[in-house]
Amino acid sequence: MKILLLLSVVPDTTSKINFTADQTEFDKTGIQFVINPHDEFGLTKAMQIKEKTGAELHVVHVGPQMNESVIRKTLAIGADKAFRIDVEPKDSFFSAYQLAEFLKDKDYDLIIAGKESIDYNGGMVHGIVSALTGIKFVNAVTGLNIEGDKVTVEREIEGGKETLETSLPLIIGGQKGLVKEEELRIPNMRGIMMARKKPLEVLPAVDAPVMTEYVKFEKPPQKAAVKLVDKDNLDELIDLLHNEAKVI
Amino acid sequence: MSIIIYAEQSGGKINKSAKELASYASALAQKLNTEVAAVSFGAEDPESLFQYGVNKVLNVTDEKFSTFNAKAYAQALMQAAEQNEGNILVVSSSNDSLYMTPLIAGAWQSAYVTQVISLPENVENFIVKRKAFSNKAIAHVKLTTDKKILSIAKNSFGLKEHPVEGSVENFSPQVDDSVFEEIKVVKVEKASGKVPLSDAEIVVSGGRGLKGPENWGMIEELADLLGAATACSKPVADMGWRPHTEHVGQTGKQIAPNLYIAVGISGAIQHLAGVNSSKNILVINIDPEAPFFKAADYGVVGDAFEVVPKLIEKLKAFKQNS
Ligand SMILES: Cc1cc2nc3c(=O)[nH]c(=O)nc-3n(C[C@H](O)[C@H](O)[C@H](O)COP(=O)(O)OP(=O)(O)OC[C@H]3O[C@@H](n4cnc5c(N)ncnc54)[C@H](O)[C@@H]3O)c2cc1C
Ligand SMILES: Nc1ncnc2c1ncn2[C@@H]1O[C@H](COP(=O)(O)O)[C@@H](O)[C@H]1O
């Protein structure tokens, strides 16, 4: 079996988000980049399948050279080989198009993505890849079990979950639940040493259509200061919720 | 041209987010001087959309479509768009919509923007605002293709009535049986009776400050009293005190209720990322320095085990009197 992880590289979850002076671009200064948390669940799941079945695990990322340290981290955790498509993505469609081109002469059985990148929160690159390649797709996946030809997938729905039966090849958009939190892998010294010798191939980008344009960014409006209510005067709180906020 | 919306349902009835989509699409249609057609898969009350400006409901009654199938629904919507010269598609941000819609964006080769919170100011250059960086920023995005797809962030536009005289038509999309065979639903599990988190107007949420799962009785009681859903912080779900489906935040669900009540939650940046779009936030925390107070509208500094039961008493009295 061959598995491919679609890797999105995002600012660390504690990052303060700022933009360049003209508010047109995300300011990367001082930002620590990490594996997209939803992809991290997928990476661990892929490692578990690899250890059980001897599958080969590749990673692909569309992004600039500065993201290679994060790609190396996936190799240190245990992926066998990585590809970087050398371009700063222009929008989600553009990234999906690069990935679909990459997949043209490949034969992966399982393609694991995250349900969304936590930076732009698009939630669409992997789904568009499915549309462009015709490979089946399940999103918001919280459980995956592969027994021979039979693939059972659990996905989150509004207010519950759904179990699906399908087959390979398959693309999944993974999220929390795919593996347990405590199973998440972090690189160890041996892994980091080995990762240095693993192949990281840089591929040129292809011309691809761009459908959207980020014109500018702004910070959400600041909240007014909190109204504190004394714990012995909860009638006031109820009055505020009823008459001011009008929520009860 | 026309605007197509995917009208979802809960328990057979057109749901609130579908009505919000209708409100959005109808406002957009007025700017563009066009009409709104909704596609519904067997809802019992398609007429309820007329109140929100939907001119036509294309109702799919074929049994094959009785459970959601992303690819089949995507094809149905594309056919509906074709029949009605629909070049703008508006969907919600539900799990189903977010699953189905990229398939349409790929097939149409069109712009698709999620987390949208505004109408385009000017329909000529079509720039909409969207949430980005897990609610830490707002981006202005221009859709540059003829066909356009918008996924609207929940509770960002609200319900706006605009009654029109509409019609309901039977709609029979042509989808190959193989599409239904590829991915088959074998089981659906839904928590019954409880208010689903994603639809809730009010959410009562508990954190590590509640000390243990045995103390959630008062959280549930408060939620019941308010007709609210319950949620929790990440460590609470990780420790198994509450189910994972209740975890909100950057790596959990992102919600935007009218009122979010946070009890014994410190307000870490990753938690806020999932809840700071709430219209109103009430924080109950024993520590006046808890960071959550900075993001709150209302706050009570105090011990949850004292404040919550008192609040329940007061609310009961309030309900009796009103
Ligand atoms: C990559 C990453 C992703 C993350 N994603 C998320 C996420 O999606 N969602 C999320 O929630 N967290 C997330 N976290 C974790 C986050 O950083 C915090 O650790 C977490 O939100 C803290 O949960 P808490 O507020 O319940 O607990 P604590 O931080 O321990 O806070 C407990 C609070 O309860 C108060 N308290 C104690 N006793 C009482 C009492 N008797 N009455 C009233 N108040 C009391 C305390 O003053 C304190 O403020 C993430 C972290 C990382 C690194
Ligand atoms: N630049 C990228 N390179 C490779 N995979 C990506 C890239 N961007 C997004 N993905 C994958 O697509 C998923 C959804 O991303 P997004 O549409 O950006 O929210 C991510 O979790 C990744 O698995």
PDB file of N, CA and C in Angstrom, chain B residues 56-60 83-84 167-171:
ATOM      1  N   LYS B  56     -38.235  30.057  -5.641  1.00  0.00           N
ATOM      2  CA  LYS B  56     -38.572  28.733  -6.155  1.00  0.00           C
ATOM      3  C   LYS B  56     -37.808  27.681  -5.365  1.00  0.00           C
ATOM      4  N   VAL B  57     -38.515  26.623  -4.961  1.00  0.00           N
ATOM      5  CA  VAL B  57     -37.819  25.507  -4.317  1.00  0.00           C
ATOM      6  C   VAL B  57     -37.868  24.315  -5.258  1.00  0.00           C
ATOM      7  N   LEU B  58     -36.683  23.787  -5.537  1.00  0.00           N
ATOM      8  CA  LEU B  58     -36.601  22.567  -6.335  1.00  0.00           C
ATOM      9  C   LEU B  58     -36.504  21.431  -5.336  1.00  0.00           C
ATOM     10  N   ASN B  59     -37.578  20.674  -5.215  1.00  0.00           N
ATOM     11  CA  ASN B  59     -37.628  19.658  -4.180  1.00  0.00           C
ATOM     12  C   ASN B  59     -37.362  18.283  -4.776  1.00  0.00           C
ATOM     13  N   VAL B  60     -36.338  17.625  -4.236  1.00  0.00           N
ATOM     14  CA  VAL B  60     -35.978  16.297  -4.732  1.00  0.00           C
ATOM     15  C   VAL B  60     -36.685  15.258  -3.858  1.00  0.00           C
ATOM     16  N   GLN B  83     -30.064  24.157 -15.022  1.00  0.00           N
ATOM     17  CA  GLN B  83     -31.450  24.375 -15.454  1.00  0.00           C
ATOM     18  C   GLN B  83     -31.944  25.783 -15.208  1.00  0.00           C
ATOM     19  N   ASN B  84     -31.398  26.420 -14.163  1.00  0.00           N
ATOM     20  CA  ASN B  84     -31.900  27.732 -13.771  1.00  0.00           C
ATOM     21  C   ASN B  84     -30.916  28.851 -14.057  1.00  0.00           C
ATOM     22  N   SER B 167     -42.787  29.205  -5.480  1.00  0.00           N
ATOM     23  CA  SER B 167     -43.384  27.951  -5.942  1.00  0.00           C
ATOM     24  C   SER B 167     -42.478  26.782  -5.578  1.00  0.00           C
ATOM     25  N   VAL B 168     -43.093  25.614  -5.434  1.00  0.00           N
ATOM     26  CA  VAL B 168     -42.314  24.403  -5.173  1.00  0.00           C
ATOM     27  C   VAL B 168     -42.437  23.511  -6.400  1.00  0.00           C
ATOM     28  N   GLU B 169     -41.302  23.085  -6.903  1.00  0.00           N
ATOM     29  CA  GLU B 169     -41.314  22.216  -8.083  1.00  0.00           C
ATOM     30  C   GLU B 169     -40.635  20.901  -7.742  1.00  0.00           C
ATOM     31  N   ASN B 170     -41.134  19.855  -8.370  1.00  0.00           N
ATOM     32  CA  ASN B 170     -40.446  18.588  -8.221  1.00  0.00           C
ATOM     33  C   ASN B 170     -39.188  18.598  -9.068  1.00  0.00           C
ATOM     34  N   PHE B 171     -38.118  18.117  -8.497  1.00  0.00           N
ATOM     35  CA  PHE B 171     -36.858  18.139  -9.236  1.00  0.00           C
ATOM     36  C   PHE B 171     -36.247  16.738  -9.210  1.00  0.00           C
TER      37      PHE B 171
END
